[in-house]
Coordinates of C-alpha atoms in Angstrom, one line a residue:
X1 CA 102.7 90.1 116.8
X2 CA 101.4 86.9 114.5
X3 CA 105.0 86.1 114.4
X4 CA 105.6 85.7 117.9
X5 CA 101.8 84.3 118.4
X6 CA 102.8 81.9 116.0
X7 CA 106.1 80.7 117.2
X8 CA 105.4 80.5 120.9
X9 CA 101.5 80.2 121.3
X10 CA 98.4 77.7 120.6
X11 CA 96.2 80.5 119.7
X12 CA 93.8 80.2 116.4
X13 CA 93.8 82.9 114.1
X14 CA 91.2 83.4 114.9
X15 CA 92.0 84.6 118.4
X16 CA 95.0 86.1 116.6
X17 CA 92.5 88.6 114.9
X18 CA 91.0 89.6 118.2
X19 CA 94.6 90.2 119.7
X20 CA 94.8 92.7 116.5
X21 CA 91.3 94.1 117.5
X22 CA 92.3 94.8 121.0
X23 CA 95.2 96.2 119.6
X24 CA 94.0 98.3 117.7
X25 CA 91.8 99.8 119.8
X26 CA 94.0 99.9 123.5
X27 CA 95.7 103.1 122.9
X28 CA 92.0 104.5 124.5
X29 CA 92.5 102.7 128.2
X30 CA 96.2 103.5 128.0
X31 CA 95.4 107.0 127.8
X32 CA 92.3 107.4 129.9
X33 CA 94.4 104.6 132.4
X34 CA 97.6 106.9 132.1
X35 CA 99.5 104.0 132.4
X36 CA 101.9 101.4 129.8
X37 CA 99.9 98.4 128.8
X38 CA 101.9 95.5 127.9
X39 CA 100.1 92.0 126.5
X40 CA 101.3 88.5 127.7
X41 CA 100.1 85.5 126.1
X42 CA 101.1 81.8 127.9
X43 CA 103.2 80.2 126.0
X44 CA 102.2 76.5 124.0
X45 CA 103.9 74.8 127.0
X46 CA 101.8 76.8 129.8
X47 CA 105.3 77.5 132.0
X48 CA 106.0 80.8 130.0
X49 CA 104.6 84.1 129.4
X50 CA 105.9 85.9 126.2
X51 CA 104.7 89.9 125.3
X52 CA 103.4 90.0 121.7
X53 CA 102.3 94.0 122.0
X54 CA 103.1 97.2 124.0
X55 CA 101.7 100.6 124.4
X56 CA 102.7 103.9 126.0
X57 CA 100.2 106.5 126.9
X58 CA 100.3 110.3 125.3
X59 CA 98.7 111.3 128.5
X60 CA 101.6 110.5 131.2
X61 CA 104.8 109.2 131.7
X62 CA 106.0 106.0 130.8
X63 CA 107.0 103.5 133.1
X64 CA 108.6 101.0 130.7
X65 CA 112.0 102.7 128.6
X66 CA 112.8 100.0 127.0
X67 CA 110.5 97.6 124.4
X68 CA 109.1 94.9 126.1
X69 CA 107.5 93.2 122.7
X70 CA 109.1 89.5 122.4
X71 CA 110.4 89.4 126.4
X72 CA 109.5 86.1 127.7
X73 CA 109.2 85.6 131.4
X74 CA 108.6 82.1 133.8
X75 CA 105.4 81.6 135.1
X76 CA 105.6 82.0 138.6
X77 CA 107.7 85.0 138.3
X78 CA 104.6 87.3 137.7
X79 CA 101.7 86.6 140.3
X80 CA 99.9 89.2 139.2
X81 CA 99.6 87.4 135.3
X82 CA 98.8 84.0 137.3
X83 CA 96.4 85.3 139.1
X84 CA 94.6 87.3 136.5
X85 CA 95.1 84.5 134.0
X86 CA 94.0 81.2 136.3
X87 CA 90.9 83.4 137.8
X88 CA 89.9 85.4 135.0
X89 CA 89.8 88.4 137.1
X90 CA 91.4 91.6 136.9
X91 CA 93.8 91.7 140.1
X92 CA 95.3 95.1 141.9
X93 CA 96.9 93.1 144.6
X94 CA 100.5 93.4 145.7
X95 CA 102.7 97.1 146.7
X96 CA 104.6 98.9 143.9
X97 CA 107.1 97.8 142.3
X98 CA 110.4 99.8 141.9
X99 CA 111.9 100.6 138.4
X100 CA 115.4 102.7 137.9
X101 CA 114.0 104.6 141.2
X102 CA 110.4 105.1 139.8
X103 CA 107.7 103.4 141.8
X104 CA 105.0 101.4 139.1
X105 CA 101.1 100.6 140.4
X106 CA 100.7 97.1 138.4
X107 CA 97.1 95.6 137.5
X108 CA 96.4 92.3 135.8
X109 CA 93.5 92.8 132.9
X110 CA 92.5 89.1 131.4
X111 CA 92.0 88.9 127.5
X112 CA 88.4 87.2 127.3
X113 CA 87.2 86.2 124.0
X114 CA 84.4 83.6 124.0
X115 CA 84.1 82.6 127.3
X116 CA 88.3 81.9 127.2
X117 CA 91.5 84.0 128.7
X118 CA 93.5 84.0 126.0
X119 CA 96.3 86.5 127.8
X120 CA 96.4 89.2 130.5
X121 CA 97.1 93.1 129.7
X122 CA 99.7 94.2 132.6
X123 CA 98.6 97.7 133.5
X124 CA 101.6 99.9 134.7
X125 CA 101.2 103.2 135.8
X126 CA 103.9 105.4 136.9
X127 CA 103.2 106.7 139.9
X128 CA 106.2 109.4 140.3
X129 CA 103.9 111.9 139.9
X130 CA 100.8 111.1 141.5
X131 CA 98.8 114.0 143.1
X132 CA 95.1 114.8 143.6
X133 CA 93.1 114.1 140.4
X134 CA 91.1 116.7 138.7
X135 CA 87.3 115.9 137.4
X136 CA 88.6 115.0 133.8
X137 CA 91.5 112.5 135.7
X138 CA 88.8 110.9 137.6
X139 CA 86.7 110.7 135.0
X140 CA 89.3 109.2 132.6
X141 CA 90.1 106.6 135.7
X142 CA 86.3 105.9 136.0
X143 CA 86.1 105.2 132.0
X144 CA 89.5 103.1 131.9
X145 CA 88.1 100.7 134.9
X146 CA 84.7 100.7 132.6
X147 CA 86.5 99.2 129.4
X148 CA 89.0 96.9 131.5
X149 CA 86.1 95.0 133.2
X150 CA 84.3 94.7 129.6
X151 CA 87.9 93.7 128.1
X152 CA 88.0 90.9 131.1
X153 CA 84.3 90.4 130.4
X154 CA 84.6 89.8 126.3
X155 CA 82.7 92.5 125.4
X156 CA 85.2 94.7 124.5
X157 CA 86.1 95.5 121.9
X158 CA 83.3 95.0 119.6
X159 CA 83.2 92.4 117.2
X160 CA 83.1 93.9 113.7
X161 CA 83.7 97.6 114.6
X162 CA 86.6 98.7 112.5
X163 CA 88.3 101.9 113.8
X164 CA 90.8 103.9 112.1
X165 CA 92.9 105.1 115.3
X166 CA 94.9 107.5 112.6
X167 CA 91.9 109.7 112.2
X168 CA 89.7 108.4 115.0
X169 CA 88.9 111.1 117.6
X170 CA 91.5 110.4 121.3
X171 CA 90.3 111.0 124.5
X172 CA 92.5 114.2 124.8
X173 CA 90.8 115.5 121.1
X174 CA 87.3 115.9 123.8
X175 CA 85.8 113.6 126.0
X176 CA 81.9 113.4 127.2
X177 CA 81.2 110.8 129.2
X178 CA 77.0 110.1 129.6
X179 CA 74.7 108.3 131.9
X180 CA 72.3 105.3 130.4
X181 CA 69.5 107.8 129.9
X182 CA 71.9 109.8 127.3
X183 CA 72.6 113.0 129.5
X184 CA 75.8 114.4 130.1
X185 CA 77.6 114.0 133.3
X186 CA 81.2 115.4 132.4
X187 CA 82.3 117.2 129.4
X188 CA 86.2 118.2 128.8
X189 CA 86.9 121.3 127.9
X190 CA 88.3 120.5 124.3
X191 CA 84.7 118.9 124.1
X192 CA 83.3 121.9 125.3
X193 CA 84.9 124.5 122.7
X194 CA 83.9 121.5 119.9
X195 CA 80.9 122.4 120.7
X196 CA 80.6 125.9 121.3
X197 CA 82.1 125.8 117.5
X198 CA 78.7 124.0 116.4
X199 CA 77.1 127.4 118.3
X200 CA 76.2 126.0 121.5
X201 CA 76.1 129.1 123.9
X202 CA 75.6 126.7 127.5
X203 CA 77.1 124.4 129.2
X204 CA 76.9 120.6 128.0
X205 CA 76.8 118.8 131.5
X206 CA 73.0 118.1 132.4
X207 CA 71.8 118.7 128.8
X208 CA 71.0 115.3 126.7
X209 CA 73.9 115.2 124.0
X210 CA 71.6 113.2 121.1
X211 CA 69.4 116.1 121.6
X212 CA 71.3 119.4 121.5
X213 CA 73.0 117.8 118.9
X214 CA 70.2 117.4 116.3
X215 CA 69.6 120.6 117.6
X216 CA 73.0 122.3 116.6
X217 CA 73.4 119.9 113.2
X218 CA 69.5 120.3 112.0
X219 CA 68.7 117.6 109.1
X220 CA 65.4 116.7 107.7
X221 CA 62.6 113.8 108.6
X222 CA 64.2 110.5 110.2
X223 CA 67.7 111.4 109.9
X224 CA 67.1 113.8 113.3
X225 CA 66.3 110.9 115.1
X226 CA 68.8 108.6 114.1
X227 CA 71.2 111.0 115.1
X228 CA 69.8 111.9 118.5
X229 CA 70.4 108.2 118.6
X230 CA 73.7 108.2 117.8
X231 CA 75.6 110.9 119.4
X232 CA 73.6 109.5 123.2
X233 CA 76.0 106.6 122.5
X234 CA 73.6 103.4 122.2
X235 CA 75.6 101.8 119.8
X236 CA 79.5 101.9 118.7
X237 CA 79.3 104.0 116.2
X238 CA 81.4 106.7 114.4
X239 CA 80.2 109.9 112.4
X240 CA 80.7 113.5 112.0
X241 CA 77.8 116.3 112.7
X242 CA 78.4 119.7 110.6
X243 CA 76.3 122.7 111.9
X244 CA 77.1 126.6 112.1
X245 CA 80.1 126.4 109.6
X246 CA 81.9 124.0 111.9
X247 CA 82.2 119.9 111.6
X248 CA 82.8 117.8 114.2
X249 CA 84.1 113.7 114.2
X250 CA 82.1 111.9 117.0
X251 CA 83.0 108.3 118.2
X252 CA 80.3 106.8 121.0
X253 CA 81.4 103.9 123.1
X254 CA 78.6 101.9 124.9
X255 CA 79.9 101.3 128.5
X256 CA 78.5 97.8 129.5
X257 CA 81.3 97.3 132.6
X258 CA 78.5 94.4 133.7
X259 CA 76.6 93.2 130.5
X260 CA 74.1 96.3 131.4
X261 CA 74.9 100.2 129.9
X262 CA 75.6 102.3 132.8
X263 CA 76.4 105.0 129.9
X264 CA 78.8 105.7 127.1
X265 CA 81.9 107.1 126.4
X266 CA 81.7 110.0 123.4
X267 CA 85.4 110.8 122.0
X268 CA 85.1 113.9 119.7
X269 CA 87.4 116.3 117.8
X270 CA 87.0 119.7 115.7
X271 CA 87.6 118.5 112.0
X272 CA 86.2 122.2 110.6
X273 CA 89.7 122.9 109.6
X274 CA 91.0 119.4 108.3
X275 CA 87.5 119.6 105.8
X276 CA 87.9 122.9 104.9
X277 CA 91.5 122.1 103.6
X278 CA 89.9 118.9 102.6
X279 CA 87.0 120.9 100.5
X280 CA 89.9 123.1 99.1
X281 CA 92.1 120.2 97.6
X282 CA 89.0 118.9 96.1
X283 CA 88.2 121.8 94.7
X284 CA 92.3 122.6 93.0
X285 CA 91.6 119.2 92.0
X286 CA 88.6 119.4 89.4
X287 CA 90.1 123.4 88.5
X288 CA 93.3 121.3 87.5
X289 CA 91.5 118.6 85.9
X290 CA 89.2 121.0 83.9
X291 CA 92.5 122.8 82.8
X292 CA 93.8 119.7 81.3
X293 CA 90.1 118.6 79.7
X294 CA 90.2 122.6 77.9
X295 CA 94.0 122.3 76.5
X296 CA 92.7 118.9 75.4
X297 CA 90.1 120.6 73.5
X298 CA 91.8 123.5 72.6
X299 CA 94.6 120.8 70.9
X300 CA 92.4 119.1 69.4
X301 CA 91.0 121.9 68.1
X302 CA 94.7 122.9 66.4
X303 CA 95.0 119.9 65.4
X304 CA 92.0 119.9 63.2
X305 CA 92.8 123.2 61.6
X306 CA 96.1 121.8 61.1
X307 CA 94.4 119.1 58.8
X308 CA 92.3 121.0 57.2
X309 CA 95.1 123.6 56.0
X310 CA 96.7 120.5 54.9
X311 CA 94.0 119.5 53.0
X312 CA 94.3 122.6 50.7
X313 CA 98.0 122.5 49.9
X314 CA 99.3 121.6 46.6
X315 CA 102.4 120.6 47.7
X316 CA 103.1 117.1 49.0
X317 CA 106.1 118.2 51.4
X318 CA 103.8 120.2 52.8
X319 CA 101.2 118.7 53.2
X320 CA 102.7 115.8 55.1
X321 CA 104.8 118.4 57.5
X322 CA 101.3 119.3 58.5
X323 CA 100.0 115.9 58.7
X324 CA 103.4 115.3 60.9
X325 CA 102.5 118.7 63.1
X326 CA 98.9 117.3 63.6
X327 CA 100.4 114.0 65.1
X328 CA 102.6 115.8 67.4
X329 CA 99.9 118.2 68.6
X330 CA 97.3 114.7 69.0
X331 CA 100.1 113.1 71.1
X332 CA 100.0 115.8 73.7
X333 CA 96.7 115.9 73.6
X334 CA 96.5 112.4 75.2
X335 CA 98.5 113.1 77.8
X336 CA 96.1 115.7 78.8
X337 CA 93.3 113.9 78.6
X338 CA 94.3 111.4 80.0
X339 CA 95.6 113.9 83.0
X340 CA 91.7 115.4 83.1
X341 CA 90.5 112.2 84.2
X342 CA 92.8 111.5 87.4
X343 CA 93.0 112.5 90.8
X344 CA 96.6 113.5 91.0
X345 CA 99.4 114.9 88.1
X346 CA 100.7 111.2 87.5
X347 CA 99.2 109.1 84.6
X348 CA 99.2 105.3 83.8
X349 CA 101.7 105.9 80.7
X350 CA 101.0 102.1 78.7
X351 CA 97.3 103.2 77.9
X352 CA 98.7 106.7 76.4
X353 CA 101.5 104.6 74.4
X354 CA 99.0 102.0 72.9
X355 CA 96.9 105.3 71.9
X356 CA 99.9 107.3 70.6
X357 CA 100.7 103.7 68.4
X358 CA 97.6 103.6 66.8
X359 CA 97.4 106.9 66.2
X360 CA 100.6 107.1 64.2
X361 CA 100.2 103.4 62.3
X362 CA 97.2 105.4 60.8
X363 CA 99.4 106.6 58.4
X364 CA 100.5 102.9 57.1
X365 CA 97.2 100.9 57.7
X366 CA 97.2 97.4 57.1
X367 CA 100.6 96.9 55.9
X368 CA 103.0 97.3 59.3
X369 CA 102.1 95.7 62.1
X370 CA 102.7 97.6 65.4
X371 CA 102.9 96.4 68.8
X372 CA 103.9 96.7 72.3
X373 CA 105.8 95.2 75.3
X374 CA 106.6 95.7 79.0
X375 CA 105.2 98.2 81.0
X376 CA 105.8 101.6 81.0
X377 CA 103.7 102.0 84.5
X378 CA 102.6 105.4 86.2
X379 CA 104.7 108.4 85.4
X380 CA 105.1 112.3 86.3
X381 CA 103.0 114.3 84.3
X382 CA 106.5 116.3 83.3
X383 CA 107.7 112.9 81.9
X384 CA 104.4 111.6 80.4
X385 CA 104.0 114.9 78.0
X386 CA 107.5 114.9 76.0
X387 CA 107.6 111.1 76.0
X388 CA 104.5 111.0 74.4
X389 CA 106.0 113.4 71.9
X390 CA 109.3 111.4 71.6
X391 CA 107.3 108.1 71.4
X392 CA 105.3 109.3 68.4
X393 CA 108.3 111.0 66.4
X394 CA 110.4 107.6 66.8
X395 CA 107.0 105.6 65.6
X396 CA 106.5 108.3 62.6
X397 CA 110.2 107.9 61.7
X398 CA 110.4 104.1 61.4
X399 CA 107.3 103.8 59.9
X400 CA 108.3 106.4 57.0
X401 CA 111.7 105.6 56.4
X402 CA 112.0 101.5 57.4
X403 CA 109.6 100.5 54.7
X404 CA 108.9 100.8 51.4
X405 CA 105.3 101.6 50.4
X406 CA 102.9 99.7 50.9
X407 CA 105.7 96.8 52.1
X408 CA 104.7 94.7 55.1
X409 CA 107.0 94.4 58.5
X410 CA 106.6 95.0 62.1
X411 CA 107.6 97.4 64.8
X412 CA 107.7 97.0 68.0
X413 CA 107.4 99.0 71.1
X414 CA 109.4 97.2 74.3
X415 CA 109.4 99.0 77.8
X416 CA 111.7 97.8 81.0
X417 CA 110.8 99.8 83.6
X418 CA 113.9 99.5 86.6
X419 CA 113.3 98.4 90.7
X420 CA 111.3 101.0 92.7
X421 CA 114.0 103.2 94.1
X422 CA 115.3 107.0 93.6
X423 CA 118.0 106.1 90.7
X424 CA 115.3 103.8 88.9
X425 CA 115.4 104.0 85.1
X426 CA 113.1 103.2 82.3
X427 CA 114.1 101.6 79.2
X428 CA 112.3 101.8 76.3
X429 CA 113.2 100.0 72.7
X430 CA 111.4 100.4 69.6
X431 CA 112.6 98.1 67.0
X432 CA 111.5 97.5 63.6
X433 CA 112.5 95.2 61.1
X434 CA 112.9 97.5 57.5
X435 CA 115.5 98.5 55.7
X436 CA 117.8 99.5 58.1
X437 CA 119.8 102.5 58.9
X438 CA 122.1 103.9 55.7
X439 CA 125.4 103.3 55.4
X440 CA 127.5 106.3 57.6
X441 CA 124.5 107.7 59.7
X442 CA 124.8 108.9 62.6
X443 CA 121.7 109.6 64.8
X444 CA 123.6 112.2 66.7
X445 CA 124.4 114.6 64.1
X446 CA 121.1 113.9 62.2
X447 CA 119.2 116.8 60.8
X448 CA 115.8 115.6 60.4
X449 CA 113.6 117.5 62.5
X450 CA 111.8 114.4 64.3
X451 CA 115.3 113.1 65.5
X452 CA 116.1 116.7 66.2
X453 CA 112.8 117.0 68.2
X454 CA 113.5 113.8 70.3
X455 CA 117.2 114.4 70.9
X456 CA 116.1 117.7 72.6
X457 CA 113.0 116.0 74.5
X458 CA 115.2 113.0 75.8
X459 CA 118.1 115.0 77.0
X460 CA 117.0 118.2 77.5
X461 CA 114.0 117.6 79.2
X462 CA 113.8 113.9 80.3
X463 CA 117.8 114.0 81.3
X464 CA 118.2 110.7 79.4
X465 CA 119.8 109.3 76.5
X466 CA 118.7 108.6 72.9
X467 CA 120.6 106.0 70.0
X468 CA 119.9 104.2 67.1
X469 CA 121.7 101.2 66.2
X470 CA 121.5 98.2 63.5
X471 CA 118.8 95.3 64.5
X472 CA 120.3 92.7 65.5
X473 CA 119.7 90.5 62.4
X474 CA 117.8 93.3 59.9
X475 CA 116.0 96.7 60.9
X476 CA 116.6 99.0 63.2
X477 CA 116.9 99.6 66.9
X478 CA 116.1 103.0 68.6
X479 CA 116.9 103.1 72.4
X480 CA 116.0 105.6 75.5
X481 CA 117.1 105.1 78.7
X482 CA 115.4 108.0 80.8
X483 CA 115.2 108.1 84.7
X484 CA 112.0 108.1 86.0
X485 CA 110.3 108.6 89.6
X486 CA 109.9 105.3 91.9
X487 CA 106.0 103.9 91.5
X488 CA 104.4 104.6 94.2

């Protein structure tokens, strides 16, 4: 739609956003109209109509197959549009029209917005078929010609109201429709079981709908008031009552068809189920997130034993095996805590690398400088936890075997993460610039546990591939090229 506003129209955007506010909100009067609305704007030139937004109804057939968004069309050609948009009126005049054998009722709604037309909504309702309305049709009818005379008017919608029409109650969730003193004059019968839900035992029509429900949702001091207020419509509001184990959305419409409230429109909809489920996901939430804050501990806790065992060995091997062990167990231990503090099983991996790098330079401090590059980004829980692992065994092995004691150098931790789709691919580099790799090694064929450890990790678990190769001008270059999930 701002495209084609743009191109062909002399609209503001500020009129632009009240196109989007109509829009947003015009799926209501198609369904209650049970009729196709289509929006024409005049052109910049005044001799051409062109249709920036279209809308079927859930609650009839369609009279329009094919997408009428970007259709221009003569002025002239239309009467109806002329009429509607030269008087400012909303115009029923003229016979059916005949579409592919179907005959289409079409009405003229004007687009007001500060005392200006800036388009016309063409209403077209299918009238193949048409037969004796119920109650609910005629009161659907009665509340569509309501909200196209405040549409025409400029009063609708309302200025500042923001509705999410994803979970916004529709008019066939349940539909009340009230008189200006608050009582109800038609309820539908999804309404109706709504509210027998909340443990309403009678009938709704003739009882005052604020009322019975503060009655049905009891809360304490002002609160009862503001919601009698609420749910007998005097303002556009949206909110959700909860009363006898069952919760119910609410959406009140002030119907001012004339500048004065002859009543209000209340849209509602059982939500007990969607918050239950709701209440449930919240709840697997924290139980996962307290899982990962106790193996955090309980690491932790292994990892201090671990030092202290090491502590009270004679032997230097061993002591540093353990020292090794309590670095490994530490690095996993991140990943869970991290884990423990998010809403979902995927982590922001760069704080966990920074962590995992200065918790393995410990074991050179002040002498190599290490340091990191790129972003790794979010990842999978299942990737996060053995590259952490295989982050800290490359780290521990470059900083034990590239330099000589107390010698300084650098190492550094680069990270590429690929485009956003399924085959994307992260590629990680830690480089270092020490001694350099011995003459005939082979990384592959390697004993040393740590490579051992992150061959297995990379592609066992993480399906990638692992290499070590001369720096380009001194060092040594470690490499892992792992797929990874698209960020989301």
């Amino acid at each position: 739609m701002n495209d084609l506003v743009r191109q062909h129209t002399a609209l503001s955007d500020s009129d632009l956003e009240w196109l989007h506010l109509l829009v947003s909100e015009w799926q209501l009067l198609s369904d209650l109209s049970f009729a196709d609305l289509v929006l024409w704007v005049p052109t910049l030139d005044g001799t051409r109509y062109v249709s920036v937004a279209q809308m079927r109804p859930n609650t009839g057939p369609t009279s329009y197959q094919d997408d009428m968004v970007g259709h221009l069309v003569p002025r002239g050609r239309r009467p109806l549009l002329d009429a509607a948009l030269d008087e400012g009126r909303i115009v029923r005049e003229g016979d059916p029209e005949w579409r592919e054998e179907v005959p289409v009722r079409v009405e003229s709604i004007p687009v007001r917005r500060e005392g200006r037309v800036l388009g016309v909504i063409a209403r077209n309702t299918n009238l193949l078929t048409v037969r004796t309305p119920s109650r609910l049709e005629l009161t659907y009818l009665q509340s569509a010609s309501d909200l196209a005379q405040m549409i025409a008017a400029g009063t609708f919608p309302f200025p500042g109201e923001q509705v999410d029409m994803d979970s916004s109650p529709r008019a066939g969730d349940g539909l009340v429709r009230l008189d200006a003193d608050g009582i109800v004059q038609y309820a539908s019968p999804n309404a109706l079981s709504a509210y027998h839900r909340l443990g309403l035992a009678a009938d709704l029509v003739g009882q005052h709908l604020g009322q019975i429900t503060a009655e049905l949702a009891p809360s304490r001091g002002p609160v009862d008031e503001a919601l009698v207020t609420l749910a007998s419509g005097y303002a556009p509001r949206e909110f959700e009552v909860e009363g006898n184990g069952g919760v119910i959305q609410l959406r009140a419409i002030p119907l001012k068809p004339k500048g004065t409230r002859i009543g209000s429109l209340v849209l509602l909809r059982d939500v007990t189920e969607l918050r239950r489920r709701e209440r449930e996901l919240i709840t697997k939430d924290a139980t996962i997130r307290e899982i990962h804050h106790r193996v955090k501990n309980n690491l932790q806790t292994v990892a201090a034993l671990l030092r202290l065992q090491s502590r009270r060995m004679d032997s230097d091997g061993g002591r540093e095996a353990l020292n090794e062990a309590v670095r490994r167990v530490g690095s996993i231990a991140i990943v869970h805590e991290t884990l423990s503090q998010n809403l979902d099983e995927r982590v922001e991996f760069d704080e966990i690398a920074d962590r995992v790098i200065a918790m393995v330079a410990e074991i050179s401090p002040g002498k190599v400088t290490c340091r990191r590059t790129g972003r790794f980004g979010i990842l999978d829980a299942e990737v996060a936890t053995p590259l952490s692992m295989v982050l800290t065994e490359v780290l521990q092995n470059a900083l034990e075997h590239a330099f000589a004691q107390g010698e300084q150098g650098t190492v550094e931790v680069s990270a590429v993460r690929g485009e956003p789709r399924a085959d994307a691919r992260l590629l990680i580099t830690v480089q270092d610039d020490g001694c350099g790799l011995p003459e005939g090694f082979d990384p592959q064929r390697a004993g040393n546990l740590g490579l051992q450890i992150v061959r297995t990790l990379v592609e066992g678990e993480l399906g990638g591939s692992f290499d070590m190769l001369p720096g380009a001008e001194r060092g040594t270059k470690v490499v892992l090229d792992i797929p990874v999930q698209p960020q989301k």
